[in-house]
Coordinates of C-alpha atoms and ligand atoms in Angstrom, one line a residue:
Chain A
X1 CA -9.9 -165.7 -206.8
X2 CA -10.7 -162.7 -208.5
X3 CA -7.8 -160.3 -209.8
X4 CA -8.0 -156.7 -210.8
X5 CA -5.7 -154.7 -212.9
X6 CA -5.8 -150.9 -212.7
X7 CA -4.3 -150.3 -216.4
X8 CA -4.0 -146.3 -215.9
X9 CA -1.9 -146.8 -213.0
X10 CA 0.4 -149.6 -214.4
X11 CA 4.1 -148.3 -215.0
X12 CA 4.9 -151.4 -217.3
X13 CA 7.6 -152.7 -214.9
X14 CA 6.9 -156.3 -215.7
X15 CA 7.1 -157.2 -212.1
X16 CA 3.7 -159.2 -212.2
X17 CA 4.8 -161.2 -215.2
X18 CA 8.0 -162.2 -213.4
X19 CA 5.9 -163.2 -210.5
X20 CA 2.8 -164.7 -212.1
X21 CA 3.7 -165.4 -215.8
X22 CA 0.4 -167.4 -216.0
X23 CA -1.8 -164.6 -214.8
X24 CA -0.1 -161.4 -216.5
X25 CA 1.5 -160.6 -219.8
X26 CA 2.8 -157.3 -221.3
X27 CA 2.0 -155.4 -224.3
X28 CA 4.8 -155.9 -226.8
X29 CA 5.4 -152.4 -227.8
X30 CA 5.3 -150.6 -224.4
X31 CA 5.1 -153.2 -221.6
X32 CA 1.9 -152.3 -220.2
X33 CA 0.2 -155.3 -218.4
X34 CA -2.4 -157.5 -219.7
X35 CA -4.6 -159.5 -217.5
X36 CA -4.6 -163.0 -218.9
X37 CA -6.8 -164.6 -216.3
X38 CA -9.3 -162.8 -214.2
X39 CA -10.1 -165.9 -212.1
X40 CA -6.8 -167.9 -211.8
X41 CA -6.9 -171.2 -210.1
X42 CA -6.0 -171.5 -206.4
X43 CA -2.6 -173.0 -207.1
X44 CA -1.5 -169.6 -208.3
X45 CA -2.6 -167.7 -205.2
X46 CA 1.0 -167.5 -203.9
X47 CA 2.2 -166.0 -207.3
X48 CA -0.7 -163.5 -207.6
X49 CA 0.0 -162.5 -203.9
X50 CA 3.8 -161.8 -204.9
X51 CA 2.6 -159.9 -207.9
X52 CA 0.4 -157.7 -205.6
X53 CA 3.2 -157.2 -203.2
X54 CA 5.9 -156.2 -205.8
X55 CA 3.8 -154.1 -208.3
X56 CA 5.7 -150.7 -207.9
X57 CA 2.6 -148.8 -209.0
X58 CA 0.0 -150.7 -206.6
X59 CA -2.0 -151.2 -209.7
X60 CA -3.0 -155.0 -208.9
X61 CA -5.7 -155.9 -206.4
X62 CA -6.8 -159.3 -205.0
X63 CA -10.5 -158.7 -204.9
X64 CA -11.6 -162.1 -203.7
X65 CA -9.6 -165.2 -202.7
Chain B
X1 CA 1.4 -116.2 -177.1
X2 CA 4.3 -113.6 -177.9
X3 CA 6.2 -114.1 -181.0
X4 CA 9.3 -116.2 -180.1
X5 CA 12.5 -115.0 -181.8
X6 CA 14.1 -117.4 -184.4
X7 CA 16.8 -118.5 -182.0
X8 CA 15.2 -121.7 -180.5
X9 CA 14.2 -122.9 -184.2
X10 CA 17.7 -122.4 -185.3
X11 CA 19.0 -124.2 -182.0
X12 CA 16.7 -127.0 -182.8
X13 CA 17.7 -127.4 -186.4
X14 CA 21.3 -127.3 -185.7
X15 CA 21.1 -130.5 -183.9
X16 CA 19.7 -132.2 -186.8
X17 CA 21.6 -135.1 -188.3
X18 CA 23.8 -134.3 -191.4
X19 CA 22.8 -136.5 -194.2
X20 CA 24.4 -138.7 -195.7
X21 CA 25.0 -140.5 -192.6
X22 CA 28.5 -142.1 -192.1
X23 CA 28.9 -145.8 -192.2
X24 CA 30.7 -147.6 -189.3
X25 CA 34.2 -148.3 -190.5
X26 CA 34.3 -151.9 -189.1
X27 CA 31.1 -152.8 -191.1
X28 CA 31.6 -151.5 -194.6
X29 CA 28.8 -153.4 -196.1
X30 CA 26.1 -152.5 -193.6
X31 CA 23.9 -149.1 -193.7
X32 CA 24.9 -146.2 -191.6
X33 CA 24.3 -147.1 -187.9
X34 CA 22.4 -143.8 -187.4
X35 CA 20.0 -144.6 -190.3
X36 CA 19.1 -147.6 -188.5
X37 CA 18.6 -145.9 -185.2
X38 CA 16.5 -143.3 -186.9
X39 CA 14.3 -146.1 -188.4
X40 CA 13.6 -147.5 -184.9
X41 CA 13.0 -144.2 -183.2
X42 CA 12.1 -141.5 -185.7
X43 CA 11.2 -143.0 -188.9
X44 CA 10.1 -139.8 -190.6
X45 CA 12.4 -137.0 -189.3
X46 CA 14.2 -134.0 -190.7
X47 CA 18.1 -133.8 -191.7
X48 CA 20.2 -131.4 -192.8
X49 CA 21.9 -131.9 -196.3
X50 CA 25.1 -130.1 -198.1
X51 CA 23.1 -126.7 -198.9
X52 CA 21.8 -126.3 -195.4
X53 CA 18.2 -127.3 -196.5
X54 CA 16.3 -129.6 -194.2
X55 CA 14.4 -132.3 -196.1
X56 CA 12.5 -135.3 -194.4
X57 CA 14.4 -138.6 -194.2
X58 CA 12.1 -141.8 -194.6
X59 CA 13.7 -144.9 -193.4
X60 CA 10.9 -147.7 -192.8
X61 CA 10.1 -150.0 -195.7
X62 CA 6.2 -149.4 -195.1
X63 CA 6.3 -145.7 -195.2
X64 CA 8.5 -145.7 -198.5
X65 CA 5.8 -147.9 -200.0
X66 CA 3.1 -145.6 -199.0
X67 CA 4.7 -142.4 -200.1
X68 CA 6.7 -143.2 -203.2
X69 CA 3.5 -144.1 -205.5
X70 CA 1.6 -141.2 -204.0
X71 CA 0.8 -138.5 -206.8
X72 CA 1.8 -135.6 -204.4
X73 CA 5.3 -137.1 -203.9
X74 CA 7.0 -135.4 -207.2
X75 CA 10.5 -136.1 -209.0
X76 CA 10.3 -132.4 -210.3
X77 CA 13.9 -131.2 -209.8
X78 CA 12.9 -127.7 -210.9
X79 CA 10.9 -127.2 -207.6
X80 CA 12.9 -125.1 -205.2
X81 CA 12.3 -127.5 -202.3
X82 CA 13.9 -130.6 -204.3
X83 CA 16.8 -132.1 -202.3
X84 CA 19.6 -132.2 -204.6
X85 CA 22.2 -134.8 -204.3
X86 CA 25.0 -132.4 -204.7
X87 CA 25.9 -128.9 -206.0
X88 CA 26.6 -130.5 -209.5
X89 CA 23.0 -131.7 -209.9
X90 CA 21.5 -128.5 -208.5
X91 CA 23.5 -126.6 -211.4
X92 CA 22.5 -129.0 -214.1
X93 CA 18.8 -129.4 -213.3
X94 CA 17.6 -126.2 -215.1
X95 CA 19.6 -127.1 -218.3
X96 CA 18.5 -130.8 -218.4
X97 CA 15.7 -131.6 -220.8
X98 CA 12.4 -133.1 -219.2
X99 CA 13.1 -137.0 -219.0
X100 CA 11.7 -139.9 -217.3
X101 CA 14.2 -139.2 -214.4
X102 CA 12.7 -135.7 -213.7
X103 CA 9.0 -135.7 -214.6
X104 CA 5.7 -136.9 -212.9
X105 CA 2.5 -138.5 -214.4
X106 CA 1.0 -138.0 -217.0
X107 CA 4.3 -136.8 -218.6
X108 CA 6.4 -139.3 -217.0
X109 CA 4.0 -142.3 -217.9
X110 CA 4.1 -141.2 -221.5
X111 CA 7.8 -140.6 -221.8
X112 CA 8.4 -144.0 -220.1
X113 CA 6.2 -146.0 -222.3
X114 CA 8.0 -144.8 -225.2
X115 CA 11.3 -146.2 -224.1
X116 CA 10.0 -149.4 -222.3
X117 CA 9.5 -151.7 -225.2
X118 CA 12.9 -153.3 -225.2
X119 CA 12.9 -153.8 -221.4
X120 CA 9.5 -155.8 -221.4
X121 CA 10.2 -159.0 -219.5
X122 CA 10.0 -161.4 -222.6
X123 CA 12.2 -159.2 -224.7
X124 CA 14.7 -159.0 -221.9
X125 CA 14.8 -162.9 -221.5
X126 CA 16.1 -163.2 -225.1
X127 CA 19.3 -161.3 -224.1
X128 CA 20.3 -164.4 -221.9
X129 CA 22.3 -166.3 -224.4
X130 CA 24.3 -163.3 -225.6
X131 CA 25.0 -162.3 -222.1
X132 CA 26.1 -165.8 -221.2
X133 CA 28.6 -165.6 -224.2
X134 CA 30.1 -162.3 -223.0
X135 CA 30.2 -163.6 -219.4
X136 CA 32.0 -166.9 -220.8
X137 CA 34.5 -164.9 -223.0
X138 CA 35.4 -162.5 -220.2
X139 CA 36.1 -165.4 -217.7
X140 CA 38.0 -167.4 -220.5
X141 CA 40.3 -164.2 -220.8
X142 CA 40.6 -163.8 -217.0
X143 CA 41.7 -167.6 -216.5
X144 CA 44.1 -167.0 -219.5
X145 CA 45.6 -163.8 -217.9
X146 CA 47.6 -162.8 -214.8
X147 CA 46.5 -164.1 -211.2
X148 CA 45.9 -162.3 -208.8
X149 CA 43.9 -159.7 -210.9
X150 CA 41.4 -156.7 -210.3
X151 CA 38.1 -158.2 -210.8
X152 CA 36.7 -154.7 -211.3
X153 CA 38.8 -154.2 -214.4
X154 CA 38.7 -157.7 -215.8
X155 CA 35.1 -158.6 -215.3
X156 CA 32.6 -156.2 -213.4
X157 CA 33.3 -153.2 -215.5
X158 CA 33.5 -154.6 -219.2
X159 CA 30.3 -156.9 -218.6
X160 CA 27.6 -154.2 -218.3
X161 CA 29.3 -152.1 -221.0
X162 CA 29.4 -154.8 -223.5
X163 CA 25.8 -155.5 -222.5
X164 CA 24.4 -152.1 -223.0
X165 CA 26.4 -151.8 -226.2
X166 CA 24.2 -154.8 -227.3
X167 CA 21.0 -153.4 -225.9
X168 CA 21.5 -150.1 -227.7
X169 CA 22.6 -151.8 -230.9
X170 CA 26.3 -150.7 -230.9
X171 CA 27.9 -152.8 -233.7
X172 CA 30.6 -155.1 -232.6
X173 CA 33.4 -153.1 -234.3
X174 CA 32.6 -150.1 -232.3
X175 CA 32.5 -151.8 -228.9
X176 CA 36.2 -150.9 -228.0
X177 CA 35.5 -147.2 -228.8
X178 CA 32.2 -147.4 -226.6
X179 CA 33.7 -149.2 -223.8
X180 CA 36.8 -146.7 -223.7
X181 CA 34.7 -143.7 -223.6
X182 CA 32.1 -144.9 -221.2
X183 CA 35.0 -145.9 -218.8
X184 CA 36.4 -142.5 -219.0
X185 CA 32.9 -140.9 -218.4
X186 CA 32.4 -143.1 -215.3
X187 CA 36.0 -142.9 -213.8
X188 CA 35.6 -140.5 -210.8
X189 CA 39.6 -139.9 -210.9
X190 CA 39.9 -138.2 -214.4
X191 CA 39.7 -134.5 -215.0
X192 CA 36.1 -132.9 -215.4
X193 CA 37.2 -131.5 -218.9
X194 CA 38.4 -135.2 -219.9
X195 CA 35.1 -136.6 -218.8
X196 CA 33.4 -134.1 -220.5
X197 CA 35.2 -134.7 -223.8
X198 CA 34.5 -138.4 -223.5
X199 CA 30.8 -137.9 -222.8
X200 CA 30.5 -135.6 -225.8
X201 CA 32.2 -138.0 -228.0
X202 CA 29.8 -140.7 -226.8
X203 CA 26.7 -138.5 -227.5
X204 CA 27.8 -137.6 -230.9
X205 CA 28.5 -141.3 -231.6
X206 CA 25.1 -142.3 -230.4
X207 CA 23.6 -139.3 -232.5
X208 CA 25.2 -140.6 -235.6
X209 CA 24.1 -144.3 -234.8
X210 CA 20.5 -143.1 -234.1
X211 CA 20.6 -141.5 -237.5
X212 CA 21.8 -144.6 -239.1
X213 CA 19.1 -146.7 -237.4
X214 CA 16.4 -144.5 -239.0
X215 CA 17.0 -146.1 -242.3
X216 CA 18.6 -149.5 -241.2
X217 CA 16.7 -150.5 -238.1
X218 CA 17.5 -153.7 -235.9
X219 CA 16.0 -155.1 -232.7
X220 CA 17.7 -152.8 -230.3
X221 CA 16.8 -149.8 -228.1
X222 CA 18.1 -147.2 -230.6
X223 CA 16.1 -148.6 -233.5
X224 CA 13.1 -148.5 -231.4
X225 CA 13.8 -145.0 -230.5
X226 CA 14.5 -144.1 -234.2
X227 CA 11.0 -145.3 -235.0
X228 CA 9.6 -143.2 -232.3
X229 CA 11.3 -140.2 -233.5
X230 CA 10.2 -140.8 -237.0
X231 CA 6.5 -141.2 -235.8
X232 CA 6.9 -137.9 -234.0
X233 CA 6.6 -139.4 -230.6
X234 CA 9.9 -138.1 -229.2
X235 CA 12.6 -135.6 -230.7
X236 CA 16.1 -136.7 -231.9
X237 CA 17.8 -134.9 -229.0
X238 CA 15.5 -136.7 -226.4
X239 CA 16.4 -140.1 -227.9
X240 CA 20.2 -139.3 -227.8
X241 CA 19.8 -138.1 -224.1
X242 CA 18.0 -141.2 -223.3
X243 CA 20.7 -143.4 -224.8
X244 CA 23.2 -141.7 -222.8
X245 CA 21.1 -141.8 -219.6
X246 CA 20.7 -145.6 -220.1
X247 CA 24.4 -145.9 -220.2
X248 CA 25.1 -143.9 -217.1
X249 CA 22.2 -145.4 -215.1
X250 CA 23.0 -149.0 -216.2
X251 CA 26.8 -149.2 -216.1
X252 CA 28.2 -148.3 -212.6
X253 CA 25.4 -149.7 -210.8
X254 CA 25.8 -153.1 -212.6
X255 CA 29.7 -152.9 -212.3
X256 CA 29.1 -152.3 -208.5
X257 CA 26.8 -155.1 -207.8
X258 CA 29.3 -157.6 -209.3
X259 CA 32.3 -156.5 -207.5
X260 CA 30.6 -155.9 -204.1
X261 CA 28.3 -158.6 -204.6
X262 CA 31.4 -160.9 -204.9
X263 CA 32.8 -159.3 -201.9
X264 CA 29.8 -160.1 -200.0
X265 CA 29.7 -163.7 -201.1
X266 CA 33.4 -164.0 -200.1
X267 CA 32.6 -162.8 -196.9
X268 CA 30.0 -165.4 -196.4
X269 CA 31.4 -168.6 -197.6
X270 CA 28.4 -170.7 -196.4
X271 CA 26.1 -168.5 -198.8
X272 CA 28.7 -168.7 -201.6
X273 CA 28.7 -172.5 -201.5
X274 CA 24.8 -172.7 -201.6
X275 CA 24.7 -170.4 -204.5
X276 CA 27.7 -172.2 -206.4
X277 CA 25.9 -175.7 -205.9
X278 CA 22.3 -174.4 -206.9
X279 CA 20.7 -176.3 -209.7
X280 CA 17.2 -174.4 -209.8
X281 CA 17.6 -171.1 -211.5
X282 CA 15.0 -169.8 -208.9
X283 CA 17.5 -170.1 -206.3
X284 CA 20.1 -168.1 -208.3
X285 CA 17.4 -165.4 -209.0
X286 CA 16.6 -165.1 -205.4
X287 CA 20.1 -165.0 -204.3
X288 CA 20.5 -161.9 -206.8
X289 CA 17.4 -160.1 -205.0
X290 CA 18.9 -161.0 -201.6
X291 CA 22.3 -159.6 -202.3
X292 CA 20.6 -156.3 -204.0
X293 CA 18.7 -156.0 -200.6
X294 CA 21.7 -156.6 -198.6
X295 CA 24.0 -154.1 -200.3
X296 CA 21.4 -151.7 -201.6
X297 CA 24.3 -149.9 -203.5
X298 CA 22.2 -146.7 -204.4
X299 CA 23.5 -144.7 -201.4
X300 CA 22.2 -141.3 -202.0
X301 CA 18.6 -142.6 -201.7
X302 CA 15.7 -141.4 -203.6
X303 CA 14.9 -137.8 -203.9
X304 CA 11.6 -136.2 -204.2
X305 CA 9.5 -132.9 -203.3
X306 CA 6.0 -132.6 -202.0
X307 CA 3.5 -130.9 -204.2
X308 CA 0.8 -130.9 -201.4
X309 CA 0.5 -131.5 -197.8
X310 CA 0.8 -135.1 -196.8
X311 CA -0.1 -136.5 -193.5
X312 CA 1.7 -139.8 -192.6
X313 CA 1.7 -141.3 -189.2
X314 CA 2.1 -138.3 -186.6
X315 CA 3.9 -135.9 -189.2
X316 CA 2.8 -133.7 -191.8
X317 CA 5.1 -133.3 -194.9
X318 CA 4.3 -129.5 -196.2
X319 CA 3.9 -128.7 -199.5
X320 CA 7.3 -127.8 -201.0
X321 CA 9.2 -130.1 -198.6
X322 CA 12.1 -132.2 -199.7
X323 CA 12.1 -135.9 -199.1
X324 CA 14.9 -138.4 -199.0
X325 CA 14.1 -142.2 -199.2
X326 CA 16.9 -144.0 -197.6
X327 CA 16.7 -147.4 -199.6
X328 CA 19.4 -149.3 -197.6
X329 CA 17.6 -148.5 -194.1
X330 CA 14.3 -149.7 -195.6
X331 CA 15.9 -153.0 -196.9
X332 CA 17.3 -153.7 -193.3
X333 CA 13.9 -152.9 -191.8
X334 CA 13.4 -156.0 -189.2
X335 CA 9.6 -155.6 -189.6
X336 CA 9.9 -157.0 -193.3
X337 CA 13.3 -158.7 -193.3
X338 CA 14.0 -160.6 -189.8
X339 CA 17.6 -160.7 -189.1
X340 CA 18.2 -158.3 -192.0
X341 CA 21.9 -158.1 -191.2
X342 CA 22.3 -161.6 -192.3
X343 CA 22.9 -162.5 -195.8
X344 CA 20.4 -165.3 -196.4
X345 CA 19.9 -166.2 -200.2
X346 CA 17.1 -168.4 -199.0
X347 CA 14.9 -165.9 -197.3
X348 CA 12.0 -164.3 -199.5
X349 CA 13.9 -161.2 -200.6
X350 CA 11.8 -160.1 -203.7
X351 CA 10.0 -157.4 -201.9
X352 CA 13.3 -155.1 -201.5
X353 CA 13.5 -151.6 -202.5
X354 CA 17.2 -151.6 -204.0
X355 CA 15.5 -150.7 -207.4
X356 CA 13.4 -148.0 -205.6
X357 CA 9.5 -148.2 -205.6
X358 CA 6.6 -146.4 -207.2
X359 CA 6.5 -145.1 -210.9
X360 CA 10.2 -144.4 -211.1
X361 CA 11.3 -148.0 -210.1
X362 CA 14.2 -148.8 -212.1
X363 CA 13.6 -149.1 -215.8
X364 CA 16.6 -151.5 -216.2
X365 CA 15.9 -153.8 -213.3
X366 CA 14.9 -156.9 -215.3
X367 CA 18.1 -156.5 -217.3
X368 CA 20.3 -155.9 -214.3
X369 CA 18.7 -159.1 -212.5
X370 CA 19.6 -161.1 -215.7
X371 CA 23.1 -159.8 -216.0
X372 CA 23.6 -160.7 -212.2
X373 CA 22.1 -164.0 -212.6
X374 CA 24.4 -165.1 -215.5
X375 CA 27.4 -163.4 -213.8
X376 CA 27.1 -164.8 -210.3
X377 CA 25.9 -168.2 -212.0
X378 CA 29.2 -168.6 -213.9
X379 CA 31.9 -166.7 -212.0
X380 CA 32.0 -168.7 -208.8
X381 CA 31.2 -172.1 -210.7
X382 CA 34.0 -171.7 -213.2
X383 CA 36.5 -170.5 -210.6
X384 CA 35.5 -172.2 -207.5
X385 CA 38.7 -171.1 -205.6
X386 CA 38.1 -167.6 -206.2
X387 CA 39.3 -165.6 -203.0
X388 CA 40.2 -162.0 -202.0
X389 CA 43.8 -161.0 -202.6
X390 CA 43.7 -158.2 -200.1
X391 CA 42.8 -157.4 -196.7
X392 CA 39.4 -156.1 -196.2
X393 CA 40.7 -153.3 -194.2
X394 CA 42.8 -152.2 -197.2
X395 CA 40.0 -151.9 -199.7
X396 CA 38.8 -148.4 -200.6
X397 CA 35.2 -147.8 -200.7
X398 CA 33.5 -145.0 -202.7
X399 CA 31.4 -143.1 -200.0
X400 CA 30.3 -140.1 -202.3
X401 CA 29.2 -141.5 -205.5
X402 CA 25.6 -142.4 -206.3
X403 CA 26.5 -146.1 -205.6
X404 CA 28.5 -147.4 -202.9
X405 CA 31.3 -149.4 -204.6
X406 CA 34.8 -150.6 -204.0
X407 CA 37.5 -148.8 -206.1
X408 CA 39.3 -152.0 -206.9
X409 CA 38.9 -155.7 -205.9
X410 CA 41.9 -157.8 -206.0
X411 CA 41.2 -161.5 -206.4
X412 CA 43.2 -164.8 -206.9
X413 CA 42.2 -168.4 -207.5
Ligands
LIG501 C1 21.9 -153.4 -210.2 C2 21.8 -152.5 -210.9 C3 20.8 -151.4 -210.8 C4 20.4 -150.7 -209.6 C5 20.8 -150.9 -208.0 C6 19.5 -149.6 -209.9 C7 18.9 -148.7 -209.1 C8 18.0 -147.8 -209.5 C9 17.1 -147.0 -208.6 C10 17.1 -147.2 -207.2 C11 16.4 -146.2 -209.2 C12 15.2 -145.4 -208.8 C13 15.4 -144.0 -208.9 C14 14.4 -143.1 -208.4 O1 13.4 -143.5 -208.2 O2 14.5 -141.8 -208.3 C15 16.7 -146.4 -210.8 C16 16.2 -145.9 -211.9 C17 16.6 -146.1 -213.2 N1 17.3 -147.0 -213.7 FE1 18.4 -148.2 -212.5 N2 19.6 -149.7 -211.4 C18 20.3 -150.5 -211.9 C19 20.5 -151.0 -213.4 C20 20.1 -150.2 -214.3 C21 20.3 -150.7 -215.7 C22 20.9 -151.9 -216.1 C23 19.6 -149.6 -216.4 C24 19.5 -149.6 -218.0 C25 19.9 -150.2 -218.9 C26 19.0 -148.6 -215.4 C27 18.3 -147.6 -216.0 C28 17.7 -146.9 -215.0 C29 16.7 -145.7 -215.6 C30 16.6 -145.2 -216.9 C31 16.1 -145.2 -214.4 C32 15.0 -144.0 -214.1 C33 13.7 -144.5 -214.3 C34 12.7 -143.2 -213.9 O3 12.9 -142.4 -213.2 O4 11.6 -143.6 -214.4 N3 19.3 -149.1 -214.2 N4 17.8 -147.6 -210.8
LIG502 S1 3.8 -154.9 -211.8 FE1 2.3 -153.3 -211.8 S2 3.3 -151.7 -212.8 FE2 4.4 -153.4 -213.4 S3 3.6 -154.3 -215.2 FE3 2.6 -155.3 -213.6 S4 0.7 -154.1 -213.2 FE4 1.9 -152.8 -214.5

């Protein structure tokens, strides 16, 4: 799968980190999201889907499954 | 076509529903029945509010998700079309500095990033042990004290106060002062001048503490902001206002979720049993989100104004129109939550909008979740015989505040 993160849209809520901690992290000083893994393994699909669904800024896209 | 006199328009708007919509007395925890009917029949429709203005009321989950992150949907409360919650809010808007609560991107993004550091998920998680200690101590005191007792006074009120003191970096010896004054500020029953005096004392206190943190910083929110003030990224006044805002936004909400949440669980003994016996922290975490969804305590909804024309479904929201997003109606939307009227801690609940949605979604949500996980996780386990010590019909609910709470919650064990 291919995950895309639109950093300028991110409002640093950390919801993606809660949903998929192996795929997302946050910058220590302001909480802006960091994409750790552009191509996470399929076992993380549900977690990534949840991150996409709950991101309040609609900043995450599942470009390919 | 001849010009039509204004009569029919007035006539039509006179029949608009008055917002807020009343709840049904026999279902004190459910959303207003009329809000549920509107969601099914007229999901985006005009309502009339206290000052006679007629903003749009948006009740469907999907429509709220489409609109709230839209850059044309603004939080600018200086816009004449902004649908203020009440006269007091309308009055203070012009004299309130621009904060995260009344700005849009890019200003909002900049301001929010300056205060967000302490709310980063990994840093919030480090507060688990201190919160557990606060919870355990409060329950020890409760068990050693009178029975029955008001759960609000004994547990639901002091917990968030102590946690916010910890978050802001208020030294332990000042906790009593801090808790006493925030109690007065949040007490709807005290005279306005008494509340104003207490709020002034709190602001003056935070002002002094901020100055102290400039030279002697710790790992807390005030120290973080002191660093930003030194670096010229925010002013001293903005930092003090932000500290007070966190106290106000984070205290009553969490208190209410503990007391009303406990009431909801006591009304649903099967769900309470599931929660009490849960070993998996994920089950407790989901129970917290489900009860946040079920109760959706922010009863004033989220207020916005349109900065441009917005077409959605078969309506056009015009530039300058106010918008009210009824979060409770969206969280009981059967399209997203089948049998929404059932409290079910095993359902996927995470997509609820009890913390709002879009760029203004609650700054403190991760902290609130953590407090509730620790509180629910400990209280019902340590006091398994906890029960309501009053009739449901005798409980007094707050229908006018920002959050829908219960004024006291007598419990026994
Ligand atoms: C269960 C408890 C809580 C609930 C239900 C809740 C609910 C909400 C909601 C619905 C909003 C969105 C307002 C809007 O979009 O206009 C919000 C915003 C906010 N909340 Fe909370 N909240 C809770 C706890 C907290 C805590 C613990 C804190 C801080 C320590 C906090 C601080 C804030 C702040 C600063 C905002 C404004 C964010 C912005 O406008 O960018 N809240 N909250
Ligand atoms: S959930 Fe969205 S807004 Fe929040 S940190 Fe992740 S990408 Fe940013």
